[in-house]
Tab-separated table of C-alpha atoms in Angstrom:
chain	number	residue	atom	x	y	z
A	1	MET	CA	-33.529	-8.201	19.212
A	2	THR	CA	-30.132	-6.701	20.403
A	3	THR	CA	-27.606	-6.228	17.606
A	4	LYS	CA	-24.350	-8.287	17.924
A	5	ILE	CA	-21.199	-6.652	16.586
A	6	VAL	CA	-18.191	-8.901	17.381
A	7	PHE	CA	-14.606	-7.932	16.976
A	8	ILE	CA	-11.900	-10.119	15.740
A	9	GLY	CA	-8.348	-8.422	16.913
A	10	ALA	CA	-10.106	-6.678	19.527
A	11	GLY	CA	-6.475	-5.940	20.559
A	12	SER	CA	-5.793	-3.401	18.317
A	13	VAL	CA	-7.101	-1.053	20.978
A	14	VAL	CA	-6.257	2.211	19.404
A	15	PHE	CA	-8.619	1.192	16.025
A	16	THR	CA	-11.287	-1.001	18.051
A	17	GLN	CA	-11.571	2.848	20.272
A	18	GLY	CA	-12.339	4.829	17.336
A	19	LEU	CA	-14.728	2.355	15.780
A	20	LEU	CA	-16.956	2.088	18.765
A	21	ALA	CA	-16.615	5.778	19.598
A	22	ASP	CA	-18.455	6.157	15.626
A	23	ILE	CA	-20.749	3.133	16.730
A	24	PHE	CA	-21.739	4.758	19.875
A	25	ALA	CA	-22.464	7.965	18.262
A	26	PHE	CA	-25.405	6.799	16.645
A	27	PRO	CA	-28.097	6.665	19.322
A	28	GLU	CA	-29.870	4.102	17.438
A	29	LEU	CA	-26.867	1.853	18.508
A	30	ARG	CA	-25.937	2.866	22.134
A	31	GLY	CA	-27.610	-0.645	23.267
A	32	VAL	CA	-25.958	-2.971	20.935
A	33	HIS	CA	-23.896	-5.944	22.062
A	34	ILE	CA	-20.786	-5.658	21.402
A	35	ALA	CA	-18.408	-8.830	21.929
A	36	LEU	CA	-15.029	-8.387	21.801
A	37	HIS	CA	-11.965	-10.915	20.613
A	38	ASP	CA	-8.111	-11.741	20.649
A	39	ILE	CA	-5.541	-14.142	21.376
A	40	ASP	CA	-3.961	-11.874	23.986
A	41	ALA	CA	-5.384	-11.848	27.030
A	42	GLU	CA	-3.506	-8.769	28.126
A	43	ARG	CA	-4.918	-7.065	25.085
A	44	LEU	CA	-8.205	-8.070	25.333
A	45	ASP	CA	-8.286	-6.982	28.736
A	46	THR	CA	-7.280	-3.846	27.651
A	47	ALA	CA	-9.697	-3.509	25.041
A	48	GLU	CA	-12.291	-4.569	27.270
A	49	GLY	CA	-11.445	-2.166	29.475
A	50	ALA	CA	-11.538	0.924	27.119
A	51	ALA	CA	-14.380	-0.138	25.260
A	52	ARG	CA	-16.558	-0.150	28.868
A	53	ALA	CA	-14.536	3.659	29.442
A	54	ILE	CA	-16.132	4.458	26.069
A	55	ALA	CA	-19.500	4.013	26.932
A	56	VAL	CA	-19.659	5.516	29.582
A	57	ARG	CA	-18.238	8.732	28.227
A	58	THR	CA	-20.692	8.695	25.099
A	59	GLY	CA	-23.796	7.870	27.767
A	60	ALA	CA	-24.031	4.380	25.878
A	61	SER	CA	-25.238	1.299	27.360
A	62	PRO	CA	-23.975	-1.556	25.116
A	63	ARG	CA	-23.495	-5.124	26.615
A	64	ILE	CA	-20.004	-5.617	26.479
A	65	THR	CA	-18.708	-9.070	26.487
A	66	ALA	CA	-14.568	-9.662	26.142
A	67	HIS	CA	-13.930	-13.578	24.448
A	68	ALA	CA	-10.870	-16.023	24.039
A	69	GLU	CA	-12.360	-17.945	21.998
A	70	ARG	CA	-13.325	-16.613	18.780
A	71	ARG	CA	-16.667	-19.174	17.636
A	72	GLU	CA	-18.361	-18.307	21.232
A	73	ALA	CA	-17.482	-14.710	20.258
A	74	LEU	CA	-19.398	-15.245	16.692
A	75	ASP	CA	-22.253	-17.021	18.008
A	76	GLY	CA	-25.005	-15.310	16.880
A	77	ALA	CA	-23.461	-12.189	15.462
A	78	ASP	CA	-25.409	-9.525	13.012
A	79	PHE	CA	-21.722	-8.143	12.258
A	80	VAL	CA	-18.136	-9.199	12.144
A	81	ILE	CA	-15.315	-6.330	11.834
A	82	ASN	CA	-11.889	-7.937	11.035
A	83	ILE	CA	-9.097	-6.242	12.384
A	84	VAL	CA	-6.563	-9.014	12.908
A	85	GLN	CA	-3.004	-8.343	11.858
A	86	VAL	CA	-1.378	-12.065	12.401
A	87	GLY	CA	2.218	-11.693	13.415
A	88	MET	CA	1.989	-7.946	14.863
A	89	GLY	CA	4.440	-5.590	14.951
A	90	GLU	CA	8.078	-8.588	14.612
A	91	ALA	CA	6.148	-10.296	11.316
A	92	THR	CA	5.953	-6.119	10.061
A	93	ARG	CA	9.569	-5.568	10.720
A	94	THR	CA	10.563	-9.057	9.049
A	95	ASP	CA	8.512	-7.784	5.832
A	96	PHE	CA	11.003	-4.796	5.869
A	97	GLU	CA	14.351	-6.031	7.041
A	98	ILE	CA	14.685	-8.931	4.765
A	99	PRO	CA	13.574	-7.573	1.578
A	100	ALA	CA	16.020	-4.625	2.540
A	101	ARG	CA	18.820	-6.505	2.840
A	102	HIS	CA	18.171	-7.950	-0.820
A	103	GLY	CA	18.134	-4.337	-1.873
A	104	VAL	CA	14.433	-4.098	-2.184
A	105	ARG	CA	12.528	-0.987	-0.787
A	106	GLN	CA	9.255	-0.808	0.553
A	107	THR	CA	7.375	2.252	2.645
A	108	ILE	CA	4.216	0.800	3.638
A	109	GLY	CA	4.787	-2.904	2.825
A	110	ASP	CA	0.968	-4.083	2.918
A	111	THR	CA	-0.320	-4.327	-0.049
A	112	LEU	CA	1.858	-5.444	-2.698
A	113	GLY	CA	5.415	-6.385	-3.191
A	114	ILE	CA	6.732	-8.904	-0.364
A	115	GLY	CA	5.252	-6.873	2.201
A	116	GLY	CA	1.866	-7.717	0.949
A	117	ILE	CA	2.545	-11.190	-0.393
A	118	PHE	CA	3.604	-12.441	2.874
A	119	ARG	CA	1.321	-10.285	4.972
A	120	ALA	CA	-1.222	-12.343	2.808
A	121	LEU	CA	-0.030	-15.544	3.290
A	122	ARG	CA	-0.040	-15.311	6.938
A	123	THR	CA	-3.436	-14.276	6.947
A	124	PHE	CA	-5.102	-16.098	5.447
A	125	PRO	CA	-5.566	-19.425	7.588
A	126	LEU	CA	-6.823	-17.234	10.071
A	127	LEU	CA	-9.326	-16.089	7.139
A	128	LYS	CA	-10.619	-19.693	6.603
A	129	ALA	CA	-10.956	-20.466	10.019
A	130	LEU	CA	-12.576	-17.413	10.479
A	131	GLY	CA	-15.237	-18.473	7.343
A	132	GLU	CA	-15.773	-21.305	9.133
A	133	ASP	CA	-17.096	-20.214	12.426
A	134	ILE	CA	-19.137	-17.640	10.414
A	135	ALA	CA	-21.027	-20.309	8.511
A	136	ALA	CA	-21.421	-22.616	11.359
A	137	VAL	CA	-22.791	-20.050	14.188
A	138	CYS	CA	-23.801	-16.774	12.117
A	139	PRO	CA	-24.522	-17.679	8.530
A	140	ASP	CA	-26.170	-14.238	7.977
A	141	ALA	CA	-23.643	-11.983	9.502
A	142	TRP	CA	-21.658	-9.278	7.545
A	143	LEU	CA	-18.547	-10.013	7.545
A	144	LEU	CA	-16.565	-5.992	7.533
A	145	ASN	CA	-12.883	-6.523	6.869
A	146	TYR	CA	-10.207	-4.000	7.548
A	147	THR	CA	-7.054	-6.345	7.516
A	148	ASN	CA	-4.739	-5.613	4.715
A	149	PRO	CA	-4.029	-5.971	2.271
A	150	MET	CA	-7.464	-5.833	1.367
A	151	ALA	CA	-7.977	-7.091	-2.118
A	152	MET	CA	-6.165	-10.351	-1.679
A	153	ASN	CA	-8.155	-11.074	1.380
A	154	VAL	CA	-11.351	-10.136	0.183
A	155	GLN	CA	-10.916	-12.615	-2.507
A	156	TYR	CA	-9.403	-15.466	-0.469
A	157	LEU	CA	-12.296	-15.172	1.724
A	158	ALA	CA	-14.445	-15.237	-1.628
A	159	GLN	CA	-13.140	-18.346	-3.146
A	160	ALA	CA	-12.163	-20.370	-0.275
A	161	THR	CA	-14.967	-19.831	2.384
A	162	GLY	CA	-17.606	-19.006	-0.365
A	163	LEU	CA	-18.926	-16.375	1.894
A	164	LYS	CA	-21.400	-13.982	0.036
A	165	ARG	CA	-21.766	-10.869	2.803
A	166	VAL	CA	-18.329	-10.115	2.743
A	167	VAL	CA	-16.824	-6.045	1.857
A	168	GLY	CA	-13.591	-4.906	2.453
A	169	LEU	CA	-13.592	-1.202	3.959
A	170	CYS	CA	-10.809	1.231	3.800
A	171	HIS	CA	-11.091	5.649	4.254
A	172	SER	CA	-8.842	5.874	1.465
A	173	VAL	CA	-11.000	7.017	-1.158
A	174	TYR	CA	-13.009	9.345	1.536
A	175	TRP	CA	-9.501	10.982	2.573
A	176	THR	CA	-8.439	11.631	-0.561
A	177	MET	CA	-11.326	13.466	-1.698
A	178	HIS	CA	-11.517	15.203	1.905
A	179	ASP	CA	-8.003	16.184	0.902
A	180	LEU	CA	-8.540	17.088	-2.754
A	181	ALA	CA	-11.480	19.397	-1.769
A	182	GLU	CA	-9.339	21.474	0.896
A	183	LEU	CA	-7.122	21.680	-2.292
A	184	VAL	CA	-9.109	23.236	-4.094
A	185	GLY	CA	-10.601	25.565	-1.955
A	186	VAL	CA	-14.186	24.275	-1.660
A	187	PRO	CA	-15.969	22.931	0.820
A	188	PHE	CA	-15.877	19.116	1.368
A	189	ASP	CA	-20.101	19.039	1.845
A	190	GLU	CA	-20.304	20.965	-1.700
A	191	VAL	CA	-18.109	18.326	-4.150
A	192	SER	CA	-19.587	15.340	-6.060
A	193	TYR	CA	-17.388	12.489	-7.078
A	194	GLN	CA	-17.169	8.969	-8.269
A	195	ALA	CA	-14.145	6.824	-7.822
A	196	ALA	CA	-13.094	3.199	-8.577
A	197	GLY	CA	-10.438	0.453	-9.239
A	198	VAL	CA	-8.483	-1.282	-6.793
A	199	ASN	CA	-7.999	-0.687	-3.120
A	200	HIS	CA	-5.306	1.904	-2.956
A	201	GLN	CA	-4.997	1.931	-6.229
A	202	ALA	CA	-8.514	3.533	-7.718
A	203	TRP	CA	-9.100	6.597	-9.443
A	204	VAL	CA	-10.986	9.962	-8.987
A	205	LEU	CA	-13.169	9.660	-12.499
A	206	ARG	CA	-15.303	12.689	-11.326
A	207	PHE	CA	-14.524	15.440	-9.281
A	208	GLU	CA	-17.207	18.301	-9.490
A	209	ARG	CA	-19.325	21.439	-7.810
A	210	GLU	CA	-22.585	21.557	-8.791
A	211	GLY	CA	-22.021	20.012	-12.050
A	212	THR	CA	-18.587	21.774	-12.814
A	213	ASP	CA	-15.201	19.252	-13.253
A	214	LEU	CA	-12.838	20.584	-10.599
A	215	TYR	CA	-10.008	18.609	-12.240
A	216	PRO	CA	-8.841	22.306	-13.950
A	217	LEU	CA	-8.693	23.824	-10.386
A	218	LEU	CA	-6.350	21.291	-9.261
A	219	ASP	CA	-4.466	21.693	-12.191
A	220	THR	CA	-3.839	25.090	-11.731
A	221	ARG	CA	-2.858	24.282	-8.011
A	222	ILE	CA	-0.346	21.914	-8.974
A	223	ALA	CA	0.936	24.336	-11.589
A	224	GLU	CA	0.968	26.778	-8.826
A	225	ASP	CA	3.214	24.571	-6.086
A	226	PRO	CA	6.189	23.222	-7.274
A	227	GLU	CA	6.412	21.279	-4.056
A	228	LEU	CA	3.150	19.261	-4.817
A	229	ARG	CA	4.773	18.152	-7.841
A	230	ARG	CA	7.454	16.666	-5.841
A	231	ARG	CA	4.470	13.387	-4.652
A	232	VAL	CA	4.142	10.265	-6.339
A	233	ARG	CA	0.317	10.762	-6.563
A	234	VAL	CA	0.799	14.164	-8.324
A	235	ASP	CA	3.229	12.776	-10.691
A	236	MET	CA	1.398	9.778	-11.403
A	237	TYR	CA	-1.903	12.195	-12.186
A	238	ARG	CA	-0.057	14.274	-14.377
A	239	ARG	CA	0.991	11.399	-16.916
A	240	LEU	CA	-2.620	8.998	-16.453
A	241	GLY	CA	-4.999	11.773	-16.186
A	242	HIS	CA	-6.846	10.827	-13.335
A	243	TYR	CA	-5.703	11.429	-9.574
A	244	PRO	CA	-4.990	7.931	-7.575
A	245	THR	CA	-6.958	7.377	-4.055
A	246	GLU	CA	-4.316	6.331	-1.710
A	247	THR	CA	-1.202	8.282	-0.531
A	248	SER	CA	1.929	8.957	-2.527
A	249	GLU	CA	3.611	6.421	-0.020
A	250	HIS	CA	1.379	3.814	-0.695
A	251	SER	CA	1.160	4.750	-4.217
A	252	SER	CA	4.860	4.351	-5.050
A	253	GLU	CA	5.155	0.652	-4.232
A	254	TYR	CA	2.535	-0.492	-6.933
A	255	VAL	CA	4.335	0.414	-9.857
A	256	PRO	CA	8.302	0.076	-11.176
A	257	TRP	CA	8.656	3.850	-11.439
A	258	TYR	CA	10.002	5.250	-8.368
A	259	LEU	CA	11.163	3.244	-5.779
A	260	GLY	CA	14.211	1.502	-7.694
A	261	HIS	CA	15.586	4.718	-8.858
A	262	GLU	CA	17.430	7.077	-5.882
A	263	SER	CA	16.853	10.078	-7.684
A	264	GLU	CA	13.324	9.387	-7.571
A	265	VAL	CA	13.236	8.648	-4.065
A	266	GLU	CA	14.729	11.916	-3.240
A	267	ARG	CA	13.015	13.910	-6.043
A	268	LEU	CA	9.504	12.477	-4.747
A	269	ARG	CA	10.518	12.435	-0.534
A	270	LEU	CA	9.950	8.978	-0.151
A	271	PRO	CA	10.422	7.648	3.249
A	272	ILE	CA	11.535	4.094	3.081
A	273	GLY	CA	10.082	2.176	5.362
A	274	ALA	CA	7.997	4.269	6.772
A	275	TYR	CA	4.992	2.259	7.740
A	276	LEU	CA	7.698	0.715	10.814
A	277	GLY	CA	7.310	4.484	12.506
A	278	ILE	CA	3.713	3.978	12.384
A	279	VAL	CA	3.998	0.591	14.511
A	280	ASP	CA	5.879	2.223	16.961
A	281	GLU	CA	3.411	4.312	17.693
A	282	ASN	CA	0.520	1.949	17.647
A	283	VAL	CA	2.535	0.433	20.461
A	284	ALA	CA	3.054	3.906	22.199
A	285	GLU	CA	-0.648	4.632	22.093
A	286	TYR	CA	-1.451	1.104	23.174
A	287	GLU	CA	0.830	1.640	26.153
A	288	LYS	CA	-0.774	5.368	27.107
A	289	THR	CA	-4.145	3.401	26.989
A	290	ARG	CA	-3.441	0.812	29.379
A	291	ALA	CA	-1.582	3.907	31.609
A	292	ALA	CA	-4.980	6.081	31.654
A	293	LEU	CA	-7.211	2.726	32.757
A	294	ALA	CA	-4.749	1.884	35.496
A	295	SER	CA	-5.191	5.086	37.075
A	296	GLY	CA	-8.355	5.752	36.015
A	297	ALA	CA	-7.926	8.906	33.614
A	298	GLU	CA	-10.372	9.694	30.794
A	299	LEU	CA	-9.629	8.043	27.532
A	300	PRO	CA	-9.936	10.493	24.643
A	301	VAL	CA	-13.086	9.542	22.786
A	302	GLU	CA	-12.689	10.513	18.966
A	303	GLY	CA	-14.746	9.527	15.855
A	304	THR	CA	-12.992	8.159	12.858
A	305	LEU	CA	-15.706	8.817	10.025
A	306	GLU	CA	-14.629	4.913	8.938
A	307	TYR	CA	-17.534	3.050	7.461
A	308	ALA	CA	-18.016	-0.084	9.270
A	309	PRO	CA	-20.259	1.870	11.797
A	310	GLN	CA	-22.020	3.793	9.234
A	311	ILE	CA	-22.885	0.051	7.264
A	312	ILE	CA	-23.882	-1.256	10.985
A	313	HIS	CA	-26.068	2.247	11.120
A	314	SER	CA	-28.008	1.896	7.486
A	315	ILE	CA	-28.569	-2.012	7.424
A	316	THR	CA	-29.956	-1.850	10.793
A	317	THR	CA	-32.250	1.291	10.703
A	318	GLY	CA	-32.791	1.808	6.754
A	319	THR	CA	-30.860	4.705	6.363
A	320	PRO	CA	-29.850	4.541	3.143
A	321	ARG	CA	-26.025	6.260	2.437
A	322	ALA	CA	-22.850	5.356	0.043
A	323	VAL	CA	-19.885	4.153	1.043
A	324	TYR	CA	-16.809	2.915	-0.793
A	325	GLY	CA	-16.374	-0.951	-0.766
A	326	ASN	CA	-14.232	-3.775	-2.147
A	327	VAL	CA	-16.090	-6.474	-3.366
A	328	PRO	CA	-15.394	-9.269	-6.000
A	329	ASN	CA	-15.501	-8.036	-9.660
A	330	HIS	CA	-19.252	-9.394	-10.583
A	331	GLY	CA	-20.139	-7.403	-13.675
A	332	LEU	CA	-19.021	-4.206	-11.705
A	333	ILE	CA	-15.890	-2.870	-13.763
A	334	ASP	CA	-15.771	-4.672	-17.612
A	335	ASN	CA	-11.807	-4.219	-17.958
A	336	LEU	CA	-10.776	-5.952	-14.874
A	337	PRO	CA	-10.933	-9.522	-13.928
A	338	ALA	CA	-14.012	-11.036	-12.775
A	339	THR	CA	-11.943	-12.713	-10.374
A	340	GLY	CA	-10.648	-9.745	-8.681
A	341	THR	CA	-11.315	-7.349	-5.839
A	342	VAL	CA	-12.306	-4.173	-6.788
A	343	GLU	CA	-12.957	-1.177	-4.686
A	344	VAL	CA	-16.456	0.592	-6.325
A	345	PRO	CA	-19.293	3.190	-4.451
A	346	CYS	CA	-21.649	1.048	-2.865
A	347	LEU	CA	-25.307	1.452	-1.716
A	348	VAL	CA	-26.569	0.679	1.755
A	349	ASP	CA	-29.443	0.336	3.258
A	350	ALA	CA	-31.643	-2.098	4.540
A	351	MET	CA	-30.915	-4.444	2.113
A	352	GLY	CA	-27.437	-4.492	2.528
A	353	VAL	CA	-24.457	-3.512	0.532
A	354	GLN	CA	-25.025	-3.376	-3.112
A	355	PRO	CA	-22.263	-2.394	-5.190
A	356	THR	CA	-22.415	0.026	-8.035
A	357	ARG	CA	-21.686	-0.704	-11.733
A	358	ILE	CA	-18.913	1.285	-13.500
A	359	GLY	CA	-18.496	-0.003	-17.165
A	360	SER	CA	-15.108	0.283	-17.932
A	361	LEU	CA	-11.813	2.260	-16.813
A	362	PRO	CA	-9.829	4.323	-18.847
A	363	ALA	CA	-7.315	2.106	-20.281
A	364	GLN	CA	-4.101	3.845	-18.636
A	365	CYS	CA	-5.939	3.403	-15.242
A	366	ALA	CA	-7.239	-0.852	-15.843
A	367	ALA	CA	-4.039	-1.513	-17.360
A	368	LEU	CA	-2.291	-0.885	-13.906
A	369	ASN	CA	-5.129	-2.311	-12.396
A	370	ARG	CA	-4.912	-5.684	-13.833
A	371	GLN	CA	-1.459	-5.487	-13.255
A	372	TYR	CA	-2.226	-5.316	-9.788
A	373	LEU	CA	-4.732	-8.524	-9.305
A	374	SER	CA	-3.076	-10.300	-11.574
A	375	MET	CA	-0.202	-10.637	-9.003
A	376	ASN	CA	-3.041	-10.761	-6.457
A	377	ASP	CA	-4.328	-13.594	-8.707
A	378	LEU	CA	-0.966	-15.512	-8.198
A	379	VAL	CA	-1.240	-15.218	-3.938
A	380	VAL	CA	-4.707	-16.270	-3.582
A	381	ARG	CA	-3.558	-19.313	-6.105
A	382	ALA	CA	-0.574	-20.287	-4.042
A	383	ALA	CA	-2.885	-20.889	-1.115
A	384	LEU	CA	-6.182	-22.418	-2.514
A	385	GLU	CA	-3.843	-24.333	-4.906
A	386	ASP	CA	-0.768	-25.372	-2.418
A	387	ASP	CA	1.358	-24.545	-4.568
A	388	PRO	CA	5.001	-22.557	-3.220
A	389	ARG	CA	6.198	-21.911	-6.891
A	390	SER	CA	2.834	-19.358	-7.446
A	391	VAL	CA	4.568	-17.568	-4.252
A	392	ARG	CA	7.672	-17.104	-6.402
A	393	GLN	CA	5.637	-16.004	-9.474
A	394	ALA	CA	3.410	-13.709	-7.803
A	395	ALA	CA	6.470	-11.868	-6.500
A	396	MET	CA	8.512	-11.801	-10.446
A	397	ALA	CA	4.784	-10.605	-11.280
A	398	ASP	CA	4.749	-7.641	-8.916
A	399	PRO	CA	5.818	-3.787	-10.422
A	400	ALA	CA	8.137	-2.874	-7.611
A	401	THR	CA	9.889	-6.251	-6.741
A	402	GLY	CA	10.630	-6.848	-10.385
A	403	ALA	CA	12.303	-3.768	-11.369
A	404	ALA	CA	14.704	-4.313	-7.968
A	405	LEU	CA	15.484	-7.613	-8.378
A	406	PRO	CA	16.571	-10.382	-10.853
A	407	VAL	CA	14.312	-13.551	-11.076
A	408	GLU	CA	17.026	-15.525	-9.191
A	409	ARG	CA	17.439	-12.926	-6.131
A	410	ILE	CA	13.121	-12.712	-6.306
A	411	TRP	CA	13.274	-16.613	-5.291
A	412	GLU	CA	15.884	-16.182	-2.916
A	413	LEU	CA	14.192	-13.385	-1.333
A	414	CYS	CA	10.816	-15.766	-1.166
A	415	ASP	CA	13.047	-18.723	0.336
A	416	ASP	CA	14.179	-16.091	3.386
A	417	MET	CA	10.813	-14.574	4.062
A	418	VAL	CA	9.387	-18.595	4.484
A	419	ARG	CA	12.145	-19.014	6.736
A	420	ALA	CA	11.381	-16.249	8.595
A	421	HIS	CA	7.636	-16.402	8.919
A	422	GLY	CA	7.675	-20.330	9.286
A	423	GLU	CA	4.870	-21.734	10.993
A	424	ARG	CA	2.589	-18.431	10.523
A	425	LEU	CA	2.047	-19.774	6.793
A	426	GLN	CA	0.199	-23.310	5.900
A	427	PRO	CA	2.240	-26.153	6.254
A	428	SER	CA	1.930	-26.481	1.910
A	429	LEU	CA	3.810	-22.926	1.431
A	430	ARG	CA	6.635	-23.556	3.697
A	431	ALA	CA	8.926	-25.171	1.478
A	432	VAL	CA	12.195	-23.830	0.462
A	433	LEU	CA	12.660	-23.900	-3.114
A	434	GLY	CA	16.037	-22.226	-4.100
A	435	SER	CA	16.743	-20.415	-6.854
């Protein structure tokens, strides 16, 4: 029976291309059924054209279908890859511009903070509808979520839809370890590591080569290079004792110590509003893809080393491998809330995605993760309980927002964001409450 892989939000063409290149790189997956869904007809058409071109370039012979209707695409799916960004670039600009007018600085704005809160709130209605469709037409499918804010979205999926086969995927742990290996001069394939925590704020618990701790080598490199010390994640590592698994730009937004202080922004070279540049680059790459398809030019076929294709290959072939996944904390990390989403190593084979129990995190790391998950919990509760006050309370609990504004201004900011996002939010959360 042919394996069916559905892309939800396939119009994110650049990311879709990379995942398809990874999928078709596995000989066992070259004959799969790829079903593409997007609500934007032009982007869906572009995604289909790109998929067919990549199949030709890689020598694959998949069945490729394109669907304007989501449930039609999902019917009989074995794997569902969610890469939707509700509101696209317009909504992302709103997430930056309105907080900036209130004095809140953001660099990426997709995980915590005002940007993360409202990205989640406009994504939740889509996730609920997607969960209902999966339950109806492909209840045994694995939902592989890439859409941020990762931890909030996975928690909402677990609590609002009841789906069990859900895992959130992010490349931050892999690339952190790849870059750390390069920094200390050890071949990556000789490095052993373990990380755990929450998405974009997990911690490198072990970093070894043949049983020898590599952290002392990292300490030496940091001591030798003053420019390395001008990075947020290095600063956090020096003070907390465990290296964080996301970039400095991301990491700066999840704590109260950096973005609110001009001296720290300068010392640590924080690029305010950096994600808007990424949005522009993605649009440019999309236009390049459209132009290449129109002219008959070859598309570049570059793998991404993302986890979704590896998971699909392992489950369908029984090949065991380890990945990092974001899953509900069902006894995995003792000193983090059971309702939260945690990022841990997972074994994948024919039995599916099997998370690893970690035990307890170092106390100082767990303290930051608990603050992160408490904010997430308020956002999810706002949606589940139709409670607009919980949206404001989440913003108050957010470390960077709370460090930047007094509470009255936080409520005013949330009101402005509600007005701007309007009908993207579920009706019960569109209320303007005042300060």
